Amino acid sequence: MINTVLAIGFDETKFNWSDLTPISIEHKKVSDKIEQDVNKAIDANTSIIGVYVSHDIVLSSGLIGTFLTIDAASLLGNSQVGQDEQWIQNAAQLRDLLRITRNLKSDHKEVISKTLGEIYYQLYNAIIAATNRQTRVILVGPGAIATGFIAIRANSKIKDYLLIANTPEIPAIIEAIKFMGCKIIMNTKENIHPLAELALATSALKASEL
């Protein structure tokens, strides 16, 4: 029974959660105490942990691409119409990032620090802690999916408790999801507010349990 959601990393200022679902929600920012916050929430019977990190495709692809033998251009996929210059910049940035991270892939903390940022290693630990306690974690957006990808590489047994709410059609993300083997609850492929994606996914999950 889903009764409460802990939302980590979401911006709550531009979206009214109650417009989409009556399920109660608590918000937390990513911090060095996030694993402790997650454990406290689970102890208080929180049903779902929602995670949002970033929609930065370069950083997310850099984290995922560290563990793949795929070049930067192929990880990003084709340029969108009218965005060739931005795509070239992204590909160059990702190529430079991969030169660093692929030498660090045995150290998850270093790889996460070089891509998403050092604080997100705490989130990685929090995801593992929650799923080890058999609490479902919904990943929203590229950064969260990339973090979940690394968490599964650390412990493949957690995949049954990792769920995906949005799957951008980017080769790096597609490859990550293929490796993870997690359930996709709601594949919007739309550019909507991350909290709306979490609300819709949570509601869909609750409906499936009725």
C-alpha atoms as an extended CHARMM CRD file, in Angstrom:
* protein
*
       210  EXT
         1         1  MET       CA              0.0000000000        0.0000000000        0.0000000000  PROA      1               0.0000000000
         2         2  ILE       CA              1.4850000000        3.3320000000       -1.0940000000  PROA      2               0.0000000000
         3         3  ASN       CA              0.8400000000        6.0640000000        1.4530000000  PROA      3               0.0000000000
         4         4  THR       CA              3.8640000000        8.3870000000        1.5210000000  PROA      4               0.0000000000
         5         5  VAL       CA              6.5750000000        9.4000000000       -0.9490000000  PROA      5               0.0000000000
         6         6  LEU       CA              9.9960000000       10.7960000000       -0.0640000000  PROA      6               0.0000000000
         7         7  ALA       CA             11.0920000000       12.9990000000       -2.9870000000  PROA      7               0.0000000000
         8         8  ILE       CA             14.8270000000       13.6310000000       -3.1680000000  PROA      8               0.0000000000
         9         9  GLY       CA             16.3280000000       16.3950000000       -5.2950000000  PROA      9               0.0000000000
        10        10  PHE       CA             13.0890000000       17.7270000000       -6.8040000000  PROA      10              0.0000000000
        11        11  ASP       CA             12.1940000000       21.4080000000       -7.1700000000  PROA      11              0.0000000000
        12        12  GLU       CA              8.8150000000       21.7770000000       -5.4640000000  PROA      12              0.0000000000
        13        13  THR       CA              8.3980000000       25.5070000000       -6.1660000000  PROA      13              0.0000000000
        14        14  LYS       CA              6.8630000000       25.2720000000       -9.6450000000  PROA      14              0.0000000000
        15        15  PHE       CA              4.5330000000       22.3210000000       -9.2910000000  PROA      15              0.0000000000
        16        16  ASN       CA              1.5840000000       21.5200000000       -7.0520000000  PROA      16              0.0000000000
        17        17  TRP       CA              1.8290000000       17.8070000000       -6.1930000000  PROA      17              0.0000000000
        18        18  SER       CA             -1.7510000000       17.6120000000       -4.9050000000  PROA      18              0.0000000000
        19        19  ASP       CA             -3.0770000000       18.5540000000       -8.3550000000  PROA      19              0.0000000000
        20        20  LEU       CA             -2.1600000000       15.0650000000       -9.5650000000  PROA      20              0.0000000000
        21        21  THR       CA             -2.2940000000       12.7690000000       -6.5470000000  PROA      21              0.0000000000
        22        22  PRO       CA             -3.5930000000       12.6980000000       -2.9690000000  PROA      22              0.0000000000
        23        23  ILE       CA             -0.5950000000       10.6530000000       -1.8180000000  PROA      23              0.0000000000
        24        24  SER       CA              1.3800000000       12.5680000000        0.8080000000  PROA      24              0.0000000000
        25        25  ILE       CA              4.9170000000       13.6880000000        0.0010000000  PROA      25              0.0000000000
        26        26  GLU       CA              7.9900000000       14.8180000000        1.9010000000  PROA      26              0.0000000000
        27        27  HSD       CA             10.8900000000       16.6360000000        0.2320000000  PROA      27              0.0000000000
        28        28  LYS       CA             14.5980000000       16.3470000000        0.9330000000  PROA      28              0.0000000000
        29        29  LYS       CA             17.5880000000       17.8860000000       -0.8030000000  PROA      29              0.0000000000
        30        30  VAL       CA             20.6310000000       15.7860000000       -1.5750000000  PROA      30              0.0000000000
        31        31  SER       CA             23.0520000000       16.2320000000        1.3200000000  PROA      31              0.0000000000
        32        32  ASP       CA             25.7190000000       14.3390000000        3.2180000000  PROA      32              0.0000000000
        33        33  LYS       CA             22.8920000000       13.0970000000        5.4860000000  PROA      33              0.0000000000
        34        34  ILE       CA             20.6300000000       11.8070000000        2.7300000000  PROA      34              0.0000000000
        35        35  GLU       CA             21.2410000000        8.1280000000        3.5400000000  PROA      35              0.0000000000
        36        36  GLN       CA             20.2360000000        8.8390000000        7.1430000000  PROA      36              0.0000000000
        37        37  ASP       CA             17.1530000000       10.7340000000        5.9140000000  PROA      37              0.0000000000
        38        38  VAL       CA             16.1610000000        7.7850000000        3.7270000000  PROA      38              0.0000000000
        39        39  ASN       CA             16.5180000000        5.2850000000        6.5520000000  PROA      39              0.0000000000
        40        40  LYS       CA             14.4420000000        7.4940000000        8.8640000000  PROA      40              0.0000000000
        41        41  ALA       CA             11.7270000000        7.7780000000        6.2230000000  PROA      41              0.0000000000
        42        42  ILE       CA             11.6320000000        4.0090000000        5.7470000000  PROA      42              0.0000000000
        43        43  ASP       CA             11.4460000000        3.5220000000        9.5130000000  PROA      43              0.0000000000
        44        44  ALA       CA              8.4050000000        5.8430000000        9.4320000000  PROA      44              0.0000000000
        45        45  ASN       CA              6.7460000000        3.6080000000        6.7870000000  PROA      45              0.0000000000
        46        46  THR       CA              7.4560000000        5.7040000000        3.7020000000  PROA      46              0.0000000000
        47        47  SER       CA              6.3990000000        3.5780000000        0.7370000000  PROA      47              0.0000000000
        48        48  ILE       CA              8.2940000000        5.0950000000       -2.1880000000  PROA      48              0.0000000000
        49        49  ILE       CA             11.5490000000        7.0140000000       -2.6320000000  PROA      49              0.0000000000
        50        50  GLY       CA             11.5690000000        9.3030000000       -5.6660000000  PROA      50              0.0000000000
        51        51  VAL       CA             14.9440000000       10.4550000000       -6.9900000000  PROA      51              0.0000000000
        52        52  TYR       CA             15.7990000000       13.3060000000       -9.3450000000  PROA      52              0.0000000000
        53        53  VAL       CA             19.3720000000       14.3990000000      -10.0780000000  PROA      53              0.0000000000
        54        54  SER       CA             19.7470000000       16.3120000000      -13.3120000000  PROA      54              0.0000000000
        55        55  HSD       CA             18.6670000000       16.4830000000      -16.9500000000  PROA      55              0.0000000000
        56        56  ASP       CA             22.2810000000       17.1720000000      -17.9790000000  PROA      56              0.0000000000
        57        57  ILE       CA             22.8000000000       14.6860000000      -20.7860000000  PROA      57              0.0000000000
        58        58  VAL       CA             26.5810000000       15.1270000000      -20.9470000000  PROA      58              0.0000000000
        59        59  LEU       CA             27.1860000000       14.3940000000      -17.2620000000  PROA      59              0.0000000000
        60        60  SER       CA             24.7060000000       11.5060000000      -17.2060000000  PROA      60              0.0000000000
        61        61  SER       CA             26.2110000000       10.0180000000      -20.3720000000  PROA      61              0.0000000000
        62        62  GLY       CA             29.6860000000       10.4920000000      -18.8920000000  PROA      62              0.0000000000
        63        63  LEU       CA             28.7400000000        8.4490000000      -15.8330000000  PROA      63              0.0000000000
        64        64  ILE       CA             27.1240000000        5.6830000000      -17.8730000000  PROA      64              0.0000000000
        65        65  GLY       CA             29.7150000000        5.7640000000      -20.6670000000  PROA      65              0.0000000000
        66        66  THR       CA             32.5380000000        5.1660000000      -18.1930000000  PROA      66              0.0000000000
        67        67  PHE       CA             31.5220000000        1.5080000000      -18.1400000000  PROA      67              0.0000000000
        68        68  LEU       CA             30.7110000000        1.1050000000      -21.8440000000  PROA      68              0.0000000000
        69        69  THR       CA             32.9600000000        0.7550000000      -24.8760000000  PROA      69              0.0000000000
        70        70  ILE       CA             30.9970000000        3.3120000000      -26.8730000000  PROA      70              0.0000000000
        71        71  ASP       CA             32.3950000000        6.6090000000      -28.1860000000  PROA      71              0.0000000000
        72        72  ALA       CA             31.0320000000        9.9830000000      -27.0970000000  PROA      72              0.0000000000
        73        73  ALA       CA             29.1530000000       10.7560000000      -30.3100000000  PROA      73              0.0000000000
        74        74  SER       CA             27.3660000000        7.3980000000      -30.2500000000  PROA      74              0.0000000000
        75        75  LEU       CA             26.4140000000        7.8380000000      -26.5860000000  PROA      75              0.0000000000
        76        76  LEU       CA             24.6950000000       11.1310000000      -27.4100000000  PROA      76              0.0000000000
        77        77  GLY       CA             22.9860000000        9.9740000000      -30.5980000000  PROA      77              0.0000000000
        78        78  ASN       CA             21.9470000000       12.2090000000      -33.4640000000  PROA      78              0.0000000000
        79        79  SER       CA             21.7640000000       15.9790000000      -33.2240000000  PROA      79              0.0000000000
        80        80  GLN       CA             18.3240000000       17.5630000000      -33.1150000000  PROA      80              0.0000000000
        81        81  VAL       CA             17.3270000000       19.8380000000      -35.9990000000  PROA      81              0.0000000000
        82        82  GLY       CA             18.9400000000       23.2410000000      -35.5690000000  PROA      82              0.0000000000
        83        83  GLN       CA             21.1470000000       22.1080000000      -32.6830000000  PROA      83              0.0000000000
        84        84  ASP       CA             24.2500000000       20.9350000000      -34.5140000000  PROA      84              0.0000000000
        85        85  GLU       CA             26.5740000000       23.4240000000      -32.8100000000  PROA      85              0.0000000000
        86        86  GLN       CA             25.3260000000       22.4600000000      -29.3400000000  PROA      86              0.0000000000
        87        87  TRP       CA             25.6890000000       18.7620000000      -30.2110000000  PROA      87              0.0000000000
        88        88  ILE       CA             29.3140000000       19.3200000000      -31.2990000000  PROA      88              0.0000000000
        89        89  GLN       CA             30.0590000000       21.0820000000      -28.0190000000  PROA      89              0.0000000000
        90        90  ASN       CA             28.3550000000       18.3210000000      -26.0110000000  PROA      90              0.0000000000
        91        91  ALA       CA             30.2410000000       15.5900000000      -27.8710000000  PROA      91              0.0000000000
        92        92  ALA       CA             33.5810000000       17.3150000000      -27.2610000000  PROA      92              0.0000000000
        93        93  GLN       CA             32.7730000000       17.8370000000      -23.5750000000  PROA      93              0.0000000000
        94        94  LEU       CA             31.6780000000       14.2150000000      -23.1780000000  PROA      94              0.0000000000
        95        95  ARG       CA             34.7780000000       12.9250000000      -24.9770000000  PROA      95              0.0000000000
        96        96  ASP       CA             37.0260000000       14.8830000000      -22.6150000000  PROA      96              0.0000000000
        97        97  LEU       CA             35.0450000000       13.6790000000      -19.6050000000  PROA      97              0.0000000000
        98        98  LEU       CA             35.3030000000       10.0290000000      -20.6430000000  PROA      98              0.0000000000
        99        99  ARG       CA             39.0840000000       10.3260000000      -20.9500000000  PROA      99              0.0000000000
       100       100  ILE       CA             39.0990000000       11.0460000000      -17.2230000000  PROA      100             0.0000000000
       101       101  THR       CA             36.3670000000        8.7580000000      -15.9230000000  PROA      101             0.0000000000
       102       102  ARG       CA             37.3700000000        5.6210000000      -17.8180000000  PROA      102             0.0000000000
       103       103  ASN       CA             40.6080000000        5.6330000000      -15.8530000000  PROA      103             0.0000000000
       104       104  LEU       CA             38.6210000000        5.7460000000      -12.6080000000  PROA      104             0.0000000000
       105       105  LYS       CA             35.8930000000        3.1700000000      -13.1990000000  PROA      105             0.0000000000
       106       106  SER       CA             37.0660000000        0.8660000000      -10.4230000000  PROA      106             0.0000000000
       107       107  ASP       CA             36.2060000000        3.6370000000       -7.9440000000  PROA      107             0.0000000000
       108       108  HSD       CA             32.5030000000        4.5190000000       -8.0080000000  PROA      108             0.0000000000
       109       109  LYS       CA             32.9660000000        7.4620000000       -5.6500000000  PROA      109             0.0000000000
       110       110  GLU       CA             35.5300000000        9.0960000000       -7.9290000000  PROA      110             0.0000000000
       111       111  VAL       CA             33.4920000000        8.5010000000      -11.0910000000  PROA      111             0.0000000000
       112       112  ILE       CA             30.3490000000        9.9800000000       -9.5530000000  PROA      112             0.0000000000
       113       113  SER       CA             32.3350000000       12.9320000000       -8.1720000000  PROA      113             0.0000000000
       114       114  LYS       CA             33.8560000000       13.7000000000      -11.5870000000  PROA      114             0.0000000000
       115       115  THR       CA             30.4820000000       13.5870000000      -13.3340000000  PROA      115             0.0000000000
       116       116  LEU       CA             27.4280000000       14.4750000000      -11.2350000000  PROA      116             0.0000000000
       117       117  GLY       CA             29.3780000000       15.8460000000       -8.2710000000  PROA      117             0.0000000000
       118       118  GLU       CA             30.7900000000       14.5460000000       -5.0100000000  PROA      118             0.0000000000
       119       119  ILE       CA             27.5540000000       14.9430000000       -3.0190000000  PROA      119             0.0000000000
       120       120  TYR       CA             25.7990000000       12.4830000000       -5.3130000000  PROA      120             0.0000000000
       121       121  TYR       CA             27.9220000000        9.6430000000       -3.9840000000  PROA      121             0.0000000000
       122       122  GLN       CA             25.8150000000       10.0330000000       -0.8350000000  PROA      122             0.0000000000
       123       123  LEU       CA             22.6920000000        9.6420000000       -2.9600000000  PROA      123             0.0000000000
       124       124  TYR       CA             24.1630000000        6.5230000000       -4.5710000000  PROA      124             0.0000000000
       125       125  ASN       CA             24.6200000000        5.0680000000       -1.0720000000  PROA      125             0.0000000000
       126       126  ALA       CA             21.0780000000        6.1090000000       -0.1320000000  PROA      126             0.0000000000
       127       127  ILE       CA             19.6290000000        4.3180000000       -3.1770000000  PROA      127             0.0000000000
       128       128  ILE       CA             21.5010000000        1.1420000000       -2.2550000000  PROA      128             0.0000000000
       129       129  ALA       CA             20.3730000000        1.4640000000        1.3830000000  PROA      129             0.0000000000
       130       130  ALA       CA             16.7100000000        1.8930000000        0.4140000000  PROA      130             0.0000000000
       131       131  THR       CA             16.6350000000       -0.9700000000       -2.0620000000  PROA      131             0.0000000000
       132       132  ASN       CA             18.5070000000       -3.2510000000        0.3270000000  PROA      132             0.0000000000
       133       133  ARG       CA             15.6200000000       -2.5980000000        2.7080000000  PROA      133             0.0000000000
       134       134  GLN       CA             13.2030000000       -3.6130000000       -0.0670000000  PROA      134             0.0000000000
       135       135  THR       CA             11.8350000000       -0.0940000000       -0.4950000000  PROA      135             0.0000000000
       136       136  ARG       CA             11.0150000000        0.8810000000       -4.0560000000  PROA      136             0.0000000000
       137       137  VAL       CA             12.9690000000        3.7420000000       -5.6080000000  PROA      137             0.0000000000
       138       138  ILE       CA             11.5990000000        5.5910000000       -8.6400000000  PROA      138             0.0000000000
       139       139  LEU       CA             14.2800000000        7.1420000000      -10.8570000000  PROA      139             0.0000000000
       140       140  VAL       CA             13.2110000000       10.2550000000      -12.7670000000  PROA      140             0.0000000000
       141       141  GLY       CA             15.3540000000       11.6660000000      -15.5750000000  PROA      141             0.0000000000
       142       142  PRO       CA             18.8450000000       10.9690000000      -16.9580000000  PROA      142             0.0000000000
       143       143  GLY       CA             20.9100000000       11.7780000000      -13.8480000000  PROA      143             0.0000000000
       144       144  ALA       CA             18.8270000000        9.5330000000      -11.5980000000  PROA      144             0.0000000000
       145       145  ILE       CA             18.8940000000        6.6970000000      -14.1220000000  PROA      145             0.0000000000
       146       146  ALA       CA             22.6840000000        7.0400000000      -14.3990000000  PROA      146             0.0000000000
       147       147  THR       CA             23.0120000000        6.8910000000      -10.6040000000  PROA      147             0.0000000000
       148       148  GLY       CA             20.7860000000        3.8130000000      -10.4980000000  PROA      148             0.0000000000
       149       149  PHE       CA             22.9070000000        2.2370000000      -13.2250000000  PROA      149             0.0000000000
       150       150  ILE       CA             26.0040000000        2.5780000000      -11.0410000000  PROA      150             0.0000000000
       151       151  ALA       CA             24.1400000000        1.3090000000       -7.9680000000  PROA      151             0.0000000000
       152       152  ILE       CA             23.1220000000       -1.8620000000       -9.8170000000  PROA      152             0.0000000000
       153       153  ARG       CA             26.7110000000       -2.3970000000      -10.8830000000  PROA      153             0.0000000000
       154       154  ALA       CA             27.5590000000       -2.4130000000       -7.1740000000  PROA      154             0.0000000000
       155       155  ASN       CA             24.7310000000       -4.7800000000       -6.2290000000  PROA      155             0.0000000000
       156       156  SER       CA             22.6530000000       -6.4540000000       -8.9470000000  PROA      156             0.0000000000
       157       157  LYS       CA             20.1910000000       -7.8290000000       -6.3850000000  PROA      157             0.0000000000
       158       158  ILE       CA             18.6040000000       -4.3970000000       -5.9230000000  PROA      158             0.0000000000
       159       159  LYS       CA             17.1310000000       -4.2170000000       -9.4350000000  PROA      159             0.0000000000
       160       160  ASP       CA             13.7010000000       -5.4900000000       -8.3730000000  PROA      160             0.0000000000
       161       161  TYR       CA             13.2900000000       -2.3830000000       -6.2200000000  PROA      161             0.0000000000
       162       162  LEU       CA             14.5360000000        0.1590000000       -8.7740000000  PROA      162             0.0000000000
       163       163  LEU       CA             11.8400000000        1.5750000000      -11.0480000000  PROA      163             0.0000000000
       164       164  ILE       CA             12.0770000000        4.0470000000      -13.9180000000  PROA      164             0.0000000000
       165       165  ALA       CA              9.5810000000        6.8220000000      -14.6130000000  PROA      165             0.0000000000
       166       166  ASN       CA             11.0650000000        8.5180000000      -17.6530000000  PROA      166             0.0000000000
       167       167  THR       CA             13.2260000000        7.1950000000      -20.4590000000  PROA      167             0.0000000000
       168       168  PRO       CA             14.7530000000        9.8920000000      -22.6930000000  PROA      168             0.0000000000
       169       169  GLU       CA             15.5980000000        8.5060000000      -26.1280000000  PROA      169             0.0000000000
       170       170  ILE       CA             19.3300000000        8.9670000000      -25.7700000000  PROA      170             0.0000000000
       171       171  PRO       CA             21.6300000000        6.0170000000      -26.5580000000  PROA      171             0.0000000000
       172       172  ALA       CA             23.5010000000        6.2520000000      -23.2470000000  PROA      172             0.0000000000
       173       173  ILE       CA             20.2440000000        6.0690000000      -21.2760000000  PROA      173             0.0000000000
       174       174  ILE       CA             18.8690000000        3.2850000000      -23.4790000000  PROA      174             0.0000000000
       175       175  GLU       CA             22.0290000000        1.2290000000      -22.9040000000  PROA      175             0.0000000000
       176       176  ALA       CA             21.8650000000        1.8670000000      -19.1550000000  PROA      176             0.0000000000
       177       177  ILE       CA             18.2330000000        0.7390000000      -18.9180000000  PROA      177             0.0000000000
       178       178  LYS       CA             19.0030000000       -2.3440000000      -20.9940000000  PROA      178             0.0000000000
       179       179  PHE       CA             21.7730000000       -3.3110000000      -18.5660000000  PROA      179             0.0000000000
       180       180  MET       CA             19.6790000000       -2.5370000000      -15.4890000000  PROA      180             0.0000000000
       181       181  GLY       CA             16.6820000000       -4.6390000000      -16.4570000000  PROA      181             0.0000000000
       182       182  CYS       CA             14.4070000000       -2.5360000000      -14.2340000000  PROA      182             0.0000000000
       183       183  LYS       CA             10.6730000000       -2.1020000000      -14.6360000000  PROA      183             0.0000000000
       184       184  ILE       CA              9.5990000000        1.0390000000      -16.4860000000  PROA      184             0.0000000000
       185       185  ILE       CA              6.4750000000        2.2910000000      -14.7540000000  PROA      185             0.0000000000
       186       186  MET       CA              5.6540000000        5.1940000000      -16.9950000000  PROA      186             0.0000000000
       187       187  ASN       CA              7.4340000000        6.0840000000      -20.1830000000  PROA      187             0.0000000000
       188       188  THR       CA              6.2770000000        9.6400000000      -20.8350000000  PROA      188             0.0000000000
       189       189  LYS       CA              9.1650000000       10.7060000000      -23.0880000000  PROA      189             0.0000000000
       190       190  GLU       CA              7.7650000000       14.1840000000      -22.5480000000  PROA      190             0.0000000000
       191       191  ASN       CA              9.4850000000       17.2900000000      -21.2320000000  PROA      191             0.0000000000
       192       192  ILE       CA              7.2480000000       17.7310000000      -18.1890000000  PROA      192             0.0000000000
       193       193  HSD       CA              8.1050000000       18.7890000000      -14.6570000000  PROA      193             0.0000000000
       194       194  PRO       CA             10.0780000000       16.0210000000      -12.8870000000  PROA      194             0.0000000000
       195       195  LEU       CA              7.6680000000       16.1020000000       -9.9360000000  PROA      195             0.0000000000
       196       196  ALA       CA              4.7680000000       15.5780000000      -12.3500000000  PROA      196             0.0000000000
       197       197  GLU       CA              6.5850000000       12.5320000000      -13.7110000000  PROA      197             0.0000000000
       198       198  LEU       CA              7.0190000000       11.1860000000      -10.1840000000  PROA      198             0.0000000000
       199       199  ALA       CA              3.3670000000       11.8850000000       -9.3220000000  PROA      199             0.0000000000
       200       200  LEU       CA              2.1010000000       10.1490000000      -12.4570000000  PROA      200             0.0000000000
       201       201  ALA       CA              4.4120000000        7.1800000000      -11.9520000000  PROA      201             0.0000000000
       202       202  THR       CA              3.4530000000        6.8240000000       -8.2930000000  PROA      202             0.0000000000
       203       203  SER       CA             -0.2610000000        7.0090000000       -9.1320000000  PROA      203             0.0000000000
       204       204  ALA       CA              0.1680000000        4.4100000000      -11.8910000000  PROA      204             0.0000000000
       205       205  LEU       CA              2.0120000000        2.1370000000       -9.4800000000  PROA      205             0.0000000000
       206       206  LYS       CA             -0.6770000000        2.5400000000       -6.8360000000  PROA      206             0.0000000000
       207       207  ALA       CA             -3.4330000000        1.8170000000       -9.3790000000  PROA      207             0.0000000000
       208       208  SER       CA             -1.6710000000       -1.3750000000      -10.4390000000  PROA      208             0.0000000000
       209       209  GLU       CA             -1.7760000000       -2.6010000000       -6.8440000000  PROA      209             0.0000000000
       210       210  LEU       CA             -5.5370000000       -2.1280000000       -6.3970000000  PROA      210             0.0000000000
